[in-house]
Amino acid sequence: MAKPNYAFAKRQRELAKKQKKEDKLKRKAEQAEQTAQGDAPGEAAAGTDEVGAEEAGEKRPKGD
């Protein structure tokens, strides 16, 4: 019966971790790029939501 090659298995796990980490960084960079491109419309929409809530008279009750 053959012995298990623990060093090989460890190296494969390390390579898989490294690849997964690189993929995650790449996805985050792509998301950041998309967010940067869509910032102007996103900020305008977020600003109108906040103002709209104040104009509608939605106020939080005080804890008194």
XYZ file of N, CA, C and O in Angstrom:
256
model
N 0.840 -1.175 0.000
C 0.000 0.000 0.000
C 0.888 1.241 0.000
O 1.890 1.327 0.701
N 0.486 2.253 -0.769
C 1.281 3.476 -0.919
C 1.069 4.393 0.283
O -0.018 4.457 0.865
N 2.136 5.095 0.626
C 2.046 6.073 1.716
C 1.421 7.361 1.188
O 1.668 7.754 0.058
N 0.655 8.028 2.022
C 0.120 9.336 1.599
C 1.243 10.372 1.549
O 2.130 10.377 2.404
N 1.208 11.210 0.535
C 2.227 12.244 0.375
C 1.676 13.537 0.975
O 1.020 14.330 0.306
N 1.935 13.728 2.261
C 1.383 14.870 2.975
C 1.916 16.194 2.451
O 1.191 17.183 2.411
N 3.169 16.224 2.044
C 3.754 17.469 1.535
C 3.036 17.904 0.253
O 2.754 19.098 0.062
N 2.727 16.961 -0.613
C 2.025 17.276 -1.847
C 0.625 17.802 -1.542
O 0.185 18.810 -2.113
N -0.072 17.134 -0.630
C -1.428 17.552 -0.270
C -1.412 18.952 0.337
O -2.271 19.786 0.032
N -0.420 19.220 1.182
C -0.313 20.542 1.801
C -0.068 21.604 0.737
O -0.680 22.676 0.755
N 0.814 21.314 -0.196
C 1.117 22.269 -1.266
C -0.125 22.551 -2.108
O -0.387 23.689 -2.484
N -0.897 21.522 -2.387
C -2.122 21.704 -3.170
C -3.132 22.578 -2.424
O -3.785 23.436 -3.022
N -3.244 22.371 -1.098
C -4.140 23.212 -0.301
C -3.677 24.660 -0.323
O -4.491 25.586 -0.438
N -2.366 24.865 -0.194
C -1.820 26.228 -0.212
C -2.080 26.907 -1.553
O -2.457 28.080 -1.595
N -1.902 26.178 -2.644
C -2.158 26.734 -3.970
C -3.642 27.075 -4.143
O -3.982 28.106 -4.723
N -4.504 26.216 -3.625
C -5.940 26.469 -3.729
C -6.310 27.721 -2.928
O -7.100 28.549 -3.393
N -5.749 27.878 -1.730
C -6.007 29.066 -0.908
C -5.537 30.325 -1.622
O -6.228 31.343 -1.640
N -4.331 30.242 -2.203
C -3.766 31.392 -2.905
C -4.649 31.786 -4.085
O -4.931 32.966 -4.292
N -5.102 30.814 -4.847
C -5.955 31.081 -6.006
C -7.278 31.697 -5.562
O -7.758 32.654 -6.172
N -7.849 31.166 -4.493
C -9.123 31.686 -3.994
C -8.957 33.128 -3.524
O -9.810 33.974 -3.786
N -7.855 33.413 -2.850
C -7.594 34.770 -2.361
C -7.426 35.739 -3.530
O -7.961 36.848 -3.503
N -6.702 35.327 -4.574
C -6.518 36.177 -5.749
C -7.850 36.444 -6.449
O -8.125 37.570 -6.877
N -8.688 35.410 -6.554
C -10.003 35.576 -7.178
C -10.861 36.562 -6.386
O -11.545 37.405 -6.961
N -10.789 36.460 -5.061
C -11.570 37.352 -4.214
C -11.096 38.796 -4.375
O -11.908 39.712 -4.492
N -9.788 39.004 -4.398
C -9.255 40.348 -4.589
C -9.660 40.914 -5.942
O -9.986 42.093 -6.068
N -9.654 40.061 -6.957
C -10.048 40.487 -8.296
C -11.515 40.900 -8.325
O -11.870 41.935 -8.899
N -12.397 40.102 -7.668
C -13.813 40.439 -7.608
C -14.023 41.765 -6.879
O -14.815 42.596 -7.306
N -13.302 41.955 -5.764
C -13.435 43.201 -5.012
C -12.984 44.390 -5.843
O -13.594 45.453 -5.801
N -11.900 44.231 -6.601
C -11.412 45.317 -7.444
C -12.440 45.655 -8.523
O -12.679 46.827 -8.815
N -13.057 44.640 -9.101
C -14.085 44.872 -10.119
C -15.297 45.574 -9.521
O -15.856 46.484 -10.129
N -15.698 45.174 -8.311
C -16.833 45.823 -7.651
C -16.507 47.268 -7.337
O -17.342 48.147 -7.503
N -15.287 47.527 -6.880
C -14.879 48.892 -6.559
C -14.884 49.749 -7.821
O -15.294 50.913 -7.804
N -14.450 49.168 -8.915
C -14.436 49.882 -10.198
C -15.859 50.211 -10.642
O -16.150 51.326 -11.069
N -16.763 49.260 -10.515
C -18.157 49.490 -10.897
C -18.793 50.533 -9.990
O -19.553 51.372 -10.444
N -18.475 50.473 -8.714
C -19.015 51.445 -7.766
C -18.487 52.834 -8.077
O -19.231 53.812 -8.027
N -17.211 52.931 -8.426
C -16.616 54.224 -8.746
C -17.269 54.814 -9.993
O -17.493 56.017 -10.074
N -17.583 53.990 -10.957
C -18.216 54.465 -12.178
C -19.656 54.880 -11.916
O -20.163 55.814 -12.523
N -20.325 54.223 -10.990
C -21.724 54.514 -10.718
C -21.928 55.435 -9.533
O -23.033 55.585 -9.060
N -20.889 56.067 -9.019
C -20.999 56.910 -7.831
C -21.926 58.095 -8.031
O -22.773 58.365 -7.199
N -21.769 58.839 -9.097
C -22.544 60.068 -9.276
C -24.048 59.800 -9.237
O -24.755 60.429 -8.466
N -24.593 58.858 -10.004
C -26.033 58.607 -9.931
C -26.448 58.033 -8.583
O -27.490 58.359 -8.066
N -25.619 57.207 -7.979
C -25.944 56.596 -6.693
C -26.033 57.626 -5.588
O -26.912 57.572 -4.729
N -25.130 58.592 -5.585
C -25.141 59.609 -4.542
C -26.367 60.502 -4.671
O -26.982 60.866 -3.688
N -26.733 60.842 -5.884
C -27.892 61.707 -6.089
C -29.153 61.007 -5.600
O -29.987 61.614 -4.941
N -29.289 59.726 -5.881
C -30.470 58.986 -5.458
C -30.501 58.859 -3.941
O -31.555 58.996 -3.316
N -29.368 58.623 -3.314
C -29.324 58.483 -1.861
C -29.676 59.802 -1.193
O -30.377 59.839 -0.187
N -29.229 60.909 -1.741
C -29.511 62.212 -1.174
C -30.986 62.548 -1.230
O -31.530 63.119 -0.298
N -31.652 62.184 -2.290
C -33.073 62.504 -2.413
C -33.897 61.671 -1.440
O -34.912 62.144 -0.941
N -33.483 60.455 -1.149
C -34.215 59.622 -0.202
C -34.206 60.237 1.187
O -35.221 60.264 1.872
N -33.061 60.729 1.608
C -32.948 61.302 2.944
C -33.784 62.571 3.057
O -34.502 62.773 4.027
N -33.719 63.431 2.061
C -34.472 64.676 2.082
C -35.961 64.362 2.040
O -36.756 64.976 2.737
N -36.354 63.396 1.244
C -37.759 63.030 1.119
C -38.342 62.576 2.448
O -39.467 62.907 2.794
N -37.596 61.848 3.231
C -38.079 61.382 4.522
C -38.292 62.558 5.462
O -39.277 62.601 6.214
N -37.405 63.537 5.426
C -37.545 64.698 6.290
C -38.738 65.542 5.874
O -39.492 66.039 6.710
N -38.941 65.711 4.576
C -40.046 66.516 4.082
C -41.390 65.864 4.379
O -42.391 66.541 4.589
N -41.419 64.544 4.426
C -42.660 63.828 4.676
C -43.062 63.920 6.142
O -44.158 63.502 6.500
N -42.211 64.458 6.979
C -42.539 64.638 8.382
C -42.262 63.408 9.221
O -42.797 63.267 10.313
N -41.466 62.491 8.706
C -41.128 61.289 9.464
C -40.024 61.641 10.435
O -38.873 61.833 10.061
N -40.382 61.736 11.689
C -39.405 62.057 12.722
C -39.376 60.939 13.735
O -40.396 60.288 13.998
N -38.230 60.740 14.325
C -38.106 59.717 15.350
C -38.522 60.302 16.699
O -38.138 61.419 17.041
N -39.291 59.572 17.457
C -39.663 60.075 18.780
C -38.458 60.092 19.706
O -37.590 59.230 19.619
N -38.464 61.069 20.593
C -37.359 61.164 21.542
C -37.551 60.149 22.646
O -38.656 59.699 22.914
N -36.466 59.794 23.295
C -36.504 58.777 24.341
C -37.019 59.297 25.666
O -37.065 58.580 26.651
N -37.463 60.543 25.758
C -37.932 61.123 27.031
C -39.230 60.531 27.467
O -40.226 60.432 26.970
